[in-house]
Coordinates of C-alpha atoms and ligand atoms in Angstrom, one line a residue:
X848 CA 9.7 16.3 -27.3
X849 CA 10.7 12.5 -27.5
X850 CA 11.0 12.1 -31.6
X851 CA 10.9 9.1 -32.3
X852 CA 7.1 8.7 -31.8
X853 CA 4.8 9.7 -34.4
X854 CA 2.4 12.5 -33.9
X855 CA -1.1 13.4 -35.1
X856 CA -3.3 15.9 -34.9
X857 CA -6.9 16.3 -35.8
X858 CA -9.2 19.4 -37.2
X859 CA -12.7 18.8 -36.8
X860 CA -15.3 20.6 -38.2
X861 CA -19.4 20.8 -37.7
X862 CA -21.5 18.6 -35.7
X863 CA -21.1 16.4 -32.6
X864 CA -21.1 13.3 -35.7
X865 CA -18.4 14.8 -36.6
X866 CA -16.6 15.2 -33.0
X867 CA -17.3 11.4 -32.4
X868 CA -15.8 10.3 -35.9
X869 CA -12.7 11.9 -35.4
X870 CA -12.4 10.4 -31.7
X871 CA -12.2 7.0 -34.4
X872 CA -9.9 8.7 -36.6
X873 CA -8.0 9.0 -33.9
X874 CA -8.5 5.4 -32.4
X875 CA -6.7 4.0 -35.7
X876 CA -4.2 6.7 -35.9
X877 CA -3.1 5.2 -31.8
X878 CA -3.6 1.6 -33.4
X879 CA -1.3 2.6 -35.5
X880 CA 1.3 3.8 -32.6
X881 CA 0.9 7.3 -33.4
X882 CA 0.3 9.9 -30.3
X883 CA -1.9 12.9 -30.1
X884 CA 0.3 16.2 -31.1
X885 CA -0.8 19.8 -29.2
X886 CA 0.0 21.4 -32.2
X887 CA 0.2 21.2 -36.4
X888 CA 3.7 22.0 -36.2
X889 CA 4.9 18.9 -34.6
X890 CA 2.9 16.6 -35.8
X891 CA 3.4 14.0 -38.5
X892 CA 0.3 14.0 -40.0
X893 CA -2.8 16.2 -40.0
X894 CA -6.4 15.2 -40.5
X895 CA -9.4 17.4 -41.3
X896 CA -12.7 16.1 -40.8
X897 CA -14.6 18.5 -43.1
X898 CA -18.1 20.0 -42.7
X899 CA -20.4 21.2 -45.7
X900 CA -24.0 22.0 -43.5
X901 CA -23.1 25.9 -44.7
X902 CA -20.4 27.7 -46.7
X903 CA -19.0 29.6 -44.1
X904 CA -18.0 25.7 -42.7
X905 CA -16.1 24.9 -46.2
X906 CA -14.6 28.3 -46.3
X907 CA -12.9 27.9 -43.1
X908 CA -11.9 24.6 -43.7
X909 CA -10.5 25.7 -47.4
X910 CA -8.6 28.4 -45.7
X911 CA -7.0 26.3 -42.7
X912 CA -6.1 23.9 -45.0
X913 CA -4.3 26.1 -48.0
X914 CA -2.4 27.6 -44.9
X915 CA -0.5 23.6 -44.8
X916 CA 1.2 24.7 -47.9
X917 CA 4.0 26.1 -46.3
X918 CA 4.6 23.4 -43.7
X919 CA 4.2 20.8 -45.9
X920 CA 7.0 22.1 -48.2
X921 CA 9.7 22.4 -45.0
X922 CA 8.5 19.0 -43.8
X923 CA 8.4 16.7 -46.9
X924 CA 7.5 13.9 -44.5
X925 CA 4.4 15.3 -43.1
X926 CA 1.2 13.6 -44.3
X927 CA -1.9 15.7 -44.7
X928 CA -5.4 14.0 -44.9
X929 CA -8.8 15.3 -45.7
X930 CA -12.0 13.7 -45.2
X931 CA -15.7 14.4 -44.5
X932 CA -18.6 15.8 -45.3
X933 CA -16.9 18.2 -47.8
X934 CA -15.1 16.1 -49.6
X935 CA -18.2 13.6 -50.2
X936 CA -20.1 16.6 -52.2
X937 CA -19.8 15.2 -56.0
X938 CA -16.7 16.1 -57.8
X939 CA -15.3 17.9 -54.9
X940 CA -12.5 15.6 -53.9
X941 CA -11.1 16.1 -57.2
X942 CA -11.4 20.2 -57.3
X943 CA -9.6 19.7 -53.9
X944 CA -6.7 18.3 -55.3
X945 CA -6.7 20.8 -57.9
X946 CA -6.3 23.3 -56.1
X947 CA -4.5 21.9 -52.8
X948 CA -1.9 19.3 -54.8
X949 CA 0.1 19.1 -51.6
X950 CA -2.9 16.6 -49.8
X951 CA -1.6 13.0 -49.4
X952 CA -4.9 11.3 -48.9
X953 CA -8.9 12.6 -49.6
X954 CA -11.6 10.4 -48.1
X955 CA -15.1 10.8 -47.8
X956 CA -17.8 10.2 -45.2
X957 CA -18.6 6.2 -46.4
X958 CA -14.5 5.2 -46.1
X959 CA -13.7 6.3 -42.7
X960 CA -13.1 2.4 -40.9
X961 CA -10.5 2.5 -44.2
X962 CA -8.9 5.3 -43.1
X963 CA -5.4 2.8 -41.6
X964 CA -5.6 0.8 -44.9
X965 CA -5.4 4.3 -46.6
X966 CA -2.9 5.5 -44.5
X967 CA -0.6 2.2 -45.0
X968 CA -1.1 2.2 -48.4
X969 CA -0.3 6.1 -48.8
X970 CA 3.3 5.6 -46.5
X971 CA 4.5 3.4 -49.5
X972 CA 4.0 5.5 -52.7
X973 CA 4.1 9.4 -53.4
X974 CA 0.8 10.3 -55.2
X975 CA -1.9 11.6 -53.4
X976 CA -4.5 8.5 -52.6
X977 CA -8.4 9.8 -53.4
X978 CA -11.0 7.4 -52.4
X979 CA -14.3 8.7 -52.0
X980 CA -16.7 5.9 -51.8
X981 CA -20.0 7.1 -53.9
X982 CA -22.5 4.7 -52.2
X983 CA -22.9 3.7 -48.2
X984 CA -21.8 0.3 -47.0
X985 CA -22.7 -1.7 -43.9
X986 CA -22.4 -0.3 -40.7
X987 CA -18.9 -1.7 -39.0
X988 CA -18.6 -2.2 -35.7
X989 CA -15.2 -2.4 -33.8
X990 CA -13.4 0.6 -35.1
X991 CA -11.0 1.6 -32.2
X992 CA -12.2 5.2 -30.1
X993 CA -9.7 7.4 -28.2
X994 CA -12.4 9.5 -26.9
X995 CA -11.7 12.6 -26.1
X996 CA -14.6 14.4 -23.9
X997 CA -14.7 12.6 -21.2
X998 CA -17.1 12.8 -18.6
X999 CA -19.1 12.1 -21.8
X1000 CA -19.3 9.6 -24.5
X1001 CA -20.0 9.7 -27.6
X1002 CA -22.5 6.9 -29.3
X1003 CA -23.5 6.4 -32.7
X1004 CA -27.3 4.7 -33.4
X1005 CA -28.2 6.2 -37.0
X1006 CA -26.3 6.9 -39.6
X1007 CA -27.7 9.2 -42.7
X1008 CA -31.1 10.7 -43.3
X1009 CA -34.0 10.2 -45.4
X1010 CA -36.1 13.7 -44.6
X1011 CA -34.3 15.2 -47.5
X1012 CA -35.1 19.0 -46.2
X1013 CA -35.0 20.8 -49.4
X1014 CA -31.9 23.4 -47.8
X1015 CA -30.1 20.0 -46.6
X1016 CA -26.8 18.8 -47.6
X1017 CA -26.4 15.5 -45.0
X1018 CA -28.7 13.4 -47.1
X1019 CA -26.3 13.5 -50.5
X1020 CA -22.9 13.2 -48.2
X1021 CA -23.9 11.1 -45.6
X1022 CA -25.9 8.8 -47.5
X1023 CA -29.5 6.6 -46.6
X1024 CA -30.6 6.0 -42.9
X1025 CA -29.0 2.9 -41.3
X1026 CA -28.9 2.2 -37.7
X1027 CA -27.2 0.0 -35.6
X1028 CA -28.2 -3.1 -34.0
X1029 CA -29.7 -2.6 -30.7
X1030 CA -27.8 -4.9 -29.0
X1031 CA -24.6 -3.5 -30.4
X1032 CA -25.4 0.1 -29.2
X1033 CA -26.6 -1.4 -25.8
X1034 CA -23.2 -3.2 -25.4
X1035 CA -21.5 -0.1 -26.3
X1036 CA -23.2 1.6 -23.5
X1037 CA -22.9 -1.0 -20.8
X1038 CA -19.2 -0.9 -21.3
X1039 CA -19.3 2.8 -21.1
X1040 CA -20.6 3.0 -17.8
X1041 CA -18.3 0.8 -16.4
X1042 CA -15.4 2.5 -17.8
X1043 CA -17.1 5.2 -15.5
X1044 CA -18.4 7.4 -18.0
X1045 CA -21.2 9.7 -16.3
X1046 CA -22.7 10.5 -19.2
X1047 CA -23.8 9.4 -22.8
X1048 CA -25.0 11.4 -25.8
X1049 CA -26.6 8.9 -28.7
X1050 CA -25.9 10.5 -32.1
X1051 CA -27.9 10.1 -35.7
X1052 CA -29.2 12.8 -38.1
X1053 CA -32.3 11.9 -36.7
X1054 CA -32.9 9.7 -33.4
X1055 CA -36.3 9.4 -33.4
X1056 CA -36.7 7.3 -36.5
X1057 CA -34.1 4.6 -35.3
X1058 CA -35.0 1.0 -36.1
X1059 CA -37.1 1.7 -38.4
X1060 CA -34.8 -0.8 -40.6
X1061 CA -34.6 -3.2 -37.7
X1062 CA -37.9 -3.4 -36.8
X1063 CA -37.5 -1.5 -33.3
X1064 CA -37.5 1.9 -32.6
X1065 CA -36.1 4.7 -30.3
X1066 CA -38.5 4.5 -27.5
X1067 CA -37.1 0.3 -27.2
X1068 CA -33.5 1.7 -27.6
X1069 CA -34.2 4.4 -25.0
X1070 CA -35.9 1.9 -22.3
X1071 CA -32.9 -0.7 -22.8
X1072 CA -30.4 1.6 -22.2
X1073 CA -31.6 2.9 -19.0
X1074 CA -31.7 -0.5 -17.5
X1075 CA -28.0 -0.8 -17.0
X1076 CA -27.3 -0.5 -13.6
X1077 CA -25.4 2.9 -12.2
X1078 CA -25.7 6.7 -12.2
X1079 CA -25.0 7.4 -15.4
X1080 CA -27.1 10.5 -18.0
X1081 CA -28.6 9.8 -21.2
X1082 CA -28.7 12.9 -23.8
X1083 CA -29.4 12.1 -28.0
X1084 CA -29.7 14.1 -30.8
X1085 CA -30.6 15.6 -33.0
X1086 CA -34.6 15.2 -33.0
X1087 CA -37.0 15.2 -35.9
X1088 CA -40.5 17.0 -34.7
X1089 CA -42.6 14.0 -37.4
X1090 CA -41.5 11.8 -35.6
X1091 CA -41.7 12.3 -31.9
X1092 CA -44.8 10.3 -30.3
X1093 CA -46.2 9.5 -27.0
X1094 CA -44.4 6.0 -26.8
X1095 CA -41.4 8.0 -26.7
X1096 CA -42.3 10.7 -24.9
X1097 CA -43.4 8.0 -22.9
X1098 CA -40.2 5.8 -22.4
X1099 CA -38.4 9.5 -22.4
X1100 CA -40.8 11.0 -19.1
X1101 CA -39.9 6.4 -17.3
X1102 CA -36.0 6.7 -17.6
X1103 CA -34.2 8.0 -14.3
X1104 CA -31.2 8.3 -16.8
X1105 CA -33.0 10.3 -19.7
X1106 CA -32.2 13.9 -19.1
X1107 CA -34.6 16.4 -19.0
X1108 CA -34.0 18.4 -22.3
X1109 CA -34.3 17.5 -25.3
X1110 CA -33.3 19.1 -29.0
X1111 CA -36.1 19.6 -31.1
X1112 CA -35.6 21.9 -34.5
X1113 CA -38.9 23.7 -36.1
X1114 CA -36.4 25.4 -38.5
X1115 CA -39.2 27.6 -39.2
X1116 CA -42.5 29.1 -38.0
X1117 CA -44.5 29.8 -40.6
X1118 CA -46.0 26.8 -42.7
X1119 CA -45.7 27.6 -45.7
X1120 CA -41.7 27.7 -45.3
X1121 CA -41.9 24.4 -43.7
X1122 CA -44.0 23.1 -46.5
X1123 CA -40.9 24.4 -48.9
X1124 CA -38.8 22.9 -46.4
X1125 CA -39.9 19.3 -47.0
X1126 CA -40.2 19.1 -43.1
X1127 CA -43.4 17.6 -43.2
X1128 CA -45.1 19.2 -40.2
X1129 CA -46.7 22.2 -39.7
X1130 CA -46.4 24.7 -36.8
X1131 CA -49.6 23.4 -35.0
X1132 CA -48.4 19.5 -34.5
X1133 CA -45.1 21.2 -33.7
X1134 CA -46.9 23.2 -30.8
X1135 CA -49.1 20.0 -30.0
X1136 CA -45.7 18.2 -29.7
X1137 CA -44.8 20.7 -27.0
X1138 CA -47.7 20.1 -25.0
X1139 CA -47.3 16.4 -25.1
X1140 CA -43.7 16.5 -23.6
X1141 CA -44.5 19.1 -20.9
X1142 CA -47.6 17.1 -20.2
X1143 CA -45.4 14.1 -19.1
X1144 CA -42.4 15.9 -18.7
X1145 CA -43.5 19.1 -17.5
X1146 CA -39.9 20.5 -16.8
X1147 CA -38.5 19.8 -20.1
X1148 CA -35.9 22.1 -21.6
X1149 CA -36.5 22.4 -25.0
X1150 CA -34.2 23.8 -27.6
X1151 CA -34.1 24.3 -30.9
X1152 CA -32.7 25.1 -34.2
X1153 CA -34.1 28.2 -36.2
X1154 CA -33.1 29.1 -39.8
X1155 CA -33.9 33.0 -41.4
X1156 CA -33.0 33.5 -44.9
X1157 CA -35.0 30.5 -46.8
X1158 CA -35.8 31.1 -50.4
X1159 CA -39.5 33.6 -50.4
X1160 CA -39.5 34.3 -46.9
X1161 CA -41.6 37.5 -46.4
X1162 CA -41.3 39.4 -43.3
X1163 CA -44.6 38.0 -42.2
X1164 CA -42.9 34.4 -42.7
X1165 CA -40.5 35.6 -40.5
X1166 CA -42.6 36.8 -37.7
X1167 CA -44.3 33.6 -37.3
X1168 CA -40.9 32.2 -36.4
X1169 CA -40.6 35.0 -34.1
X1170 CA -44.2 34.6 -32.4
X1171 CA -42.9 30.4 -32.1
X1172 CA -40.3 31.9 -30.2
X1173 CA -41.9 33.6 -28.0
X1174 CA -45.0 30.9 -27.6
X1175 CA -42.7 27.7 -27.0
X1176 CA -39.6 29.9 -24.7
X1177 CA -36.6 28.1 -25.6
X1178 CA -33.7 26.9 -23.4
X1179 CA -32.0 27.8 -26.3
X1180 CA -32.2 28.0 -30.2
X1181 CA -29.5 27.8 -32.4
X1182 CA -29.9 30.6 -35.3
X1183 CA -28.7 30.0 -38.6
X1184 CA -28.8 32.0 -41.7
X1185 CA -30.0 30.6 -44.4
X1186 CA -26.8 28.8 -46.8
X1187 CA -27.0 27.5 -50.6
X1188 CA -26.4 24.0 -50.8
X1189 CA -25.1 22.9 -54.6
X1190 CA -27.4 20.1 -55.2
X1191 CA -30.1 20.6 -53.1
X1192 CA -33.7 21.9 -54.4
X1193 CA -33.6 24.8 -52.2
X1194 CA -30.9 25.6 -54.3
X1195 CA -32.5 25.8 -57.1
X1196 CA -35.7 28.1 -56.0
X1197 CA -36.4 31.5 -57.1
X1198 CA -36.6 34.5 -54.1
X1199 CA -33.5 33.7 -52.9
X1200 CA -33.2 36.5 -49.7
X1201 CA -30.6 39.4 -49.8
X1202 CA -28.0 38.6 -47.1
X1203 CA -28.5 42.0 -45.3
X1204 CA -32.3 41.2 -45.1
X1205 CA -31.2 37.8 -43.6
X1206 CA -28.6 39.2 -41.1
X1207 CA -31.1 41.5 -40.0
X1208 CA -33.8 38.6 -38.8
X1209 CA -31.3 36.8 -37.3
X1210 CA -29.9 39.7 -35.3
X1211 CA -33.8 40.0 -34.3
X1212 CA -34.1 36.3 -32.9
X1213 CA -30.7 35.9 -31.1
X1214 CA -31.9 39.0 -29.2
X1215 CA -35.2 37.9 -28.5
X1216 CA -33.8 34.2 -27.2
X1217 CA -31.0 35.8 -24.9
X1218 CA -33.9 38.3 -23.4
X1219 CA -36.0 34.8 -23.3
X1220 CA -32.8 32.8 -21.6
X1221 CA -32.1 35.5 -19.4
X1222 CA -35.4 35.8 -17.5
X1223 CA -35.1 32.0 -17.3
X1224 CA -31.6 32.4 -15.9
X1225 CA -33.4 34.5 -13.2
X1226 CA -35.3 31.7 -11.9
X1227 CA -32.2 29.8 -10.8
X1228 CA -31.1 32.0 -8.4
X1229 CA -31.3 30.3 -4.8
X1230 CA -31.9 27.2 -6.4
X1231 CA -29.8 23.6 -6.0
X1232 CA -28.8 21.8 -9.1
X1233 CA -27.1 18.9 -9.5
X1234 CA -24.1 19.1 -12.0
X1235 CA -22.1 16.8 -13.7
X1236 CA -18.5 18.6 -13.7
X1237 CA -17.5 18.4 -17.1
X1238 CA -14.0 20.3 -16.8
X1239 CA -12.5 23.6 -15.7
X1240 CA -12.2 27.3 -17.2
X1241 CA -9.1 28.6 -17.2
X1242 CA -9.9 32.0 -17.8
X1243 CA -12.8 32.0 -15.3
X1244 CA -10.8 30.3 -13.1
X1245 CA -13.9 28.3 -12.4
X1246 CA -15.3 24.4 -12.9
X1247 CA -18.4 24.0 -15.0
X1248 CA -20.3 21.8 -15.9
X1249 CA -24.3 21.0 -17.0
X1250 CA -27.6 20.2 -15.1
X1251 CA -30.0 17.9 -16.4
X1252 CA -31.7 20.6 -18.1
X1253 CA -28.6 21.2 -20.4
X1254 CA -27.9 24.4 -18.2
X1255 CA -24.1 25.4 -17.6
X1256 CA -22.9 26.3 -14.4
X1257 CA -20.0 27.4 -13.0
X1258 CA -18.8 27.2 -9.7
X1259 CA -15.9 26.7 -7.1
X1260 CA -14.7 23.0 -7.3
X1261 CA -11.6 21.1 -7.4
X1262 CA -9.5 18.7 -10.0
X1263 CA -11.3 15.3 -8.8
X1264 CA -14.9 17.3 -9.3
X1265 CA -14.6 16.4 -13.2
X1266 CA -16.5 13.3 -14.0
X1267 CA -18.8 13.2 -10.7
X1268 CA -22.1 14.9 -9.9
X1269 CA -21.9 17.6 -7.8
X1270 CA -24.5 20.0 -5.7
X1271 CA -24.4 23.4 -6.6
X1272 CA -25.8 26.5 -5.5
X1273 CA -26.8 29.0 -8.3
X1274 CA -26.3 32.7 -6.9
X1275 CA -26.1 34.7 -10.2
X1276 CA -26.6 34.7 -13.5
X1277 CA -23.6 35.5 -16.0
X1278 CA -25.8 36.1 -19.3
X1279 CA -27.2 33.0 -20.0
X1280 CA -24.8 30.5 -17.9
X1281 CA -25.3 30.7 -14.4
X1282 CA -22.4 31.1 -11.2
X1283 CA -22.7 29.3 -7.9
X1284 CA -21.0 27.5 -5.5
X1285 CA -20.7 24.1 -4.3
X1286 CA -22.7 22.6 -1.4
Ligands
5AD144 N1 -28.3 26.6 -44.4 C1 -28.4 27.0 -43.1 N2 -28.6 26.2 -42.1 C2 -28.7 24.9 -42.3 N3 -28.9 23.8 -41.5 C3 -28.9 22.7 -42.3 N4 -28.7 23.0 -43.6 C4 -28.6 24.4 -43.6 C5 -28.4 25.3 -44.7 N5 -28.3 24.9 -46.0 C6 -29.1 23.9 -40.1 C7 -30.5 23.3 -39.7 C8 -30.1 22.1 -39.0 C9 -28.7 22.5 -38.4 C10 -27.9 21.3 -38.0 O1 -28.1 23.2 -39.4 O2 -31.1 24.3 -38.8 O3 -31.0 21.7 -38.0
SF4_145 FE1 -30.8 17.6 -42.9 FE2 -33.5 17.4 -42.5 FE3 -31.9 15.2 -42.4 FE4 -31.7 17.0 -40.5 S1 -33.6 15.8 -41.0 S2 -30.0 16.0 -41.6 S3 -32.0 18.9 -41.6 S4 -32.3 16.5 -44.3

């Protein structure tokens, strides 16, 4: 490898947010003249962007990053950086150092545009540099993106949440809602398109409540964005169930570029866990929200996230989120167990639920959703489905890529498939993905 370039390479943890900040972490890192590296060993510096939703997130990242201990002491040059949600927690940038002396620079979640000035300032002097901001500041526009999952795009509209769920970390680490100015959002997408991105995910903690600052809201944003001109699918997330209405749904069910699936977590199905929750719905207007997308929409893939484990829940609790299971049938939920957040209220509750108890409900619902996914899976076969190829599969040898349901496919295409919409034919299942060919 040609040396004299500078090399970095990127660890990212948790949620697409996540994803998409590092794709700017490594927009200034290329600003900079530094290239991507395909490995830690050869690069010149090394970035974590840290996650703190559960502990098994931190844990990983804690053990990934005590591993650097070794390189860093063969390769006095190498610069290692940590940033995100993990470091943002109160007083955890400090314990990091602690116990990780060998990290150049810590940042949080409100520095990241400062990331080059950090990085500038770290190359003259040897201490490590620790600046986690405790407050958010305005949102800034212009950071450089090398974005890295192309045929889709990555674009931001909110930033931190108000719900404060009582389990919830993001609202103490990612700091008050703020969204973007519509026209700024709009303008990122137009340019998007034409750079022949085929398809666009918006990002916030919570979509649905954009504007609310500004005076506009979601269903605007969403009716905007489909008017620019060429094939292009719009996806957002993550959903908040209060605050899904019939404009939306509305605007949603009028866009040819709105897909038809959307991410909606109940977290729970019994209500008096979402009352403990702080979700501030119950599991009727959840169900009524149902009926009102499939009403407009009535082809709508919904999927969810589900959490076992919460402080008090009784076995009854948890059948009620089984029976919302079975009642709403899924595309597909994401299952979590329970996790104790330092600093949130959940935290702090009594009936905290045995592990084994836990792992045993959530063994329960992934079971029940593939049985539900799988019968779904069944209804493909012999249908057509337009895909947008999204990349190939080494080990399946095969391309793959999504319907407009959220659905993966796989199928028999070629290199100059990824990025354009292709025909496919689905004859079988493979679990919960489906196999087909090209037509
Ligand atoms: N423990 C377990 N799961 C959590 N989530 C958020 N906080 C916690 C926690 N403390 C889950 C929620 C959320 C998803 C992104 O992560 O289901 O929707
Ligand atoms: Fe967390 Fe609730 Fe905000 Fe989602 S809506 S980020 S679960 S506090």
């Amino acid at each position: 490898m040609e040396r004299n370039e500078k090399r970095y390479y990127i660890t990212t943890y948790g949620c697409q947010m996540n994803i998409h900040e590092s794709e700017k972490l490594a927009g200034i890192l290329t600003s900079l003249g530094y290239k991507p590296s395909e490995n830690e060993l050869n690069a010149d510096i090394i970035v974590f962007n840290t996650c703190c939703i559960r502990e098994n997130a931190e844990n990983t990242a804690d053990g990934n990053i005590g591993a650097l201990k070794k390189l860093k002491k063969n390769k006095k040059d190498l610069i290692i950086a940590v940033g995100g949600c993990m470091t943002q927690q109160v007083g955890y940038a400090e314990k990091l150092h602690q116990k990780f002396p060998f990290i150049d620079i810590i940042f949080g979640t409100h520095n990241l545009e400062n990331f080059k000035a950090l990085l500038e300032t770290k190359l003259k002097q040897k201490r490590t540099l620790i600046e986690v901001l405790e407050k958010e500041g305005e949102i800034v526009e212009g950071t450089p993106k090398t974005r890295t999952s192309y045929p889709n795009a990555w674009v931001n509209i909110t930033y931190g949440c108000n719900n404060f769920c009582t389990y919830c970390i993001v609202p103490y680490v990612r700091g008050r809602e703020r969204s973007r100015m519509l026209n700024d959002i709009v303008n990122e997408c137009k340019e998007l398109v034409a750079e022949g991105y085929k398809e666009i995910t918006l990002l916030g903690q919570n979509v649905n409540s954009y504007g609310k600052d500004l005076g506009v809201d979601f269903a605007d944003l969403i009716s905007e964005i489909s008017k620019i001109e060429g094939k292009f699918r719009l996806r957002y997330m993550t959903n908040h169930p209060k605050d899904l209405n019939e404009k939306l749904i509305i605007a949603l069910s009028k866009s040819d570029k709105a897909c038809r699936s959307i991410h909606l977590p109940i977290q729970a199905g019994s209500n008096r866990i979402l009352k403990l929750m702080n979700r501030k719905y119950d599991r009727e207007s959840y169900f009524e929200k149902v009926e009102m997308l499939r009403k407009y929409m009535p082809d709508i893939a919904i999927t969810t996230d589900i959490m076992v484990g919460f402080p008090t829940e009784t076995e009854q609790d948890f059948l009620d989120t089984v029976d919302v299971l079975k009642k709403v049938g899924f595309a597909g939920a994401f299952t979590f167990v329970y996790s104790k957040r330092e600093g949130t209220p959940a935290a702090k509750m009594d009936g905290q639920i045995d592990e084994s108890v836990s792992k045993k409900r959530i063994m329960h619902l992934i079971d029940l959703q593939n049985q539900i996914n799988r019968n779904q899976s069944k209804q493909y076969i012999g249908k057509v489905v337009e895909v947008l190829c999204e990349g190939y599969d080494e080990k399946k040898d095969m391309y793959l890529g999504r319907d407009t349901y959220g659905r993966m496919l796989y199928f028999n295409g070629e290199q100059s498939d990824i990025g354009n919409f292709v025909n496919v034919k689905v004859e079988k299942t493979g679990g919960i993905s489906l196999v087909g060919q090209k037509v």
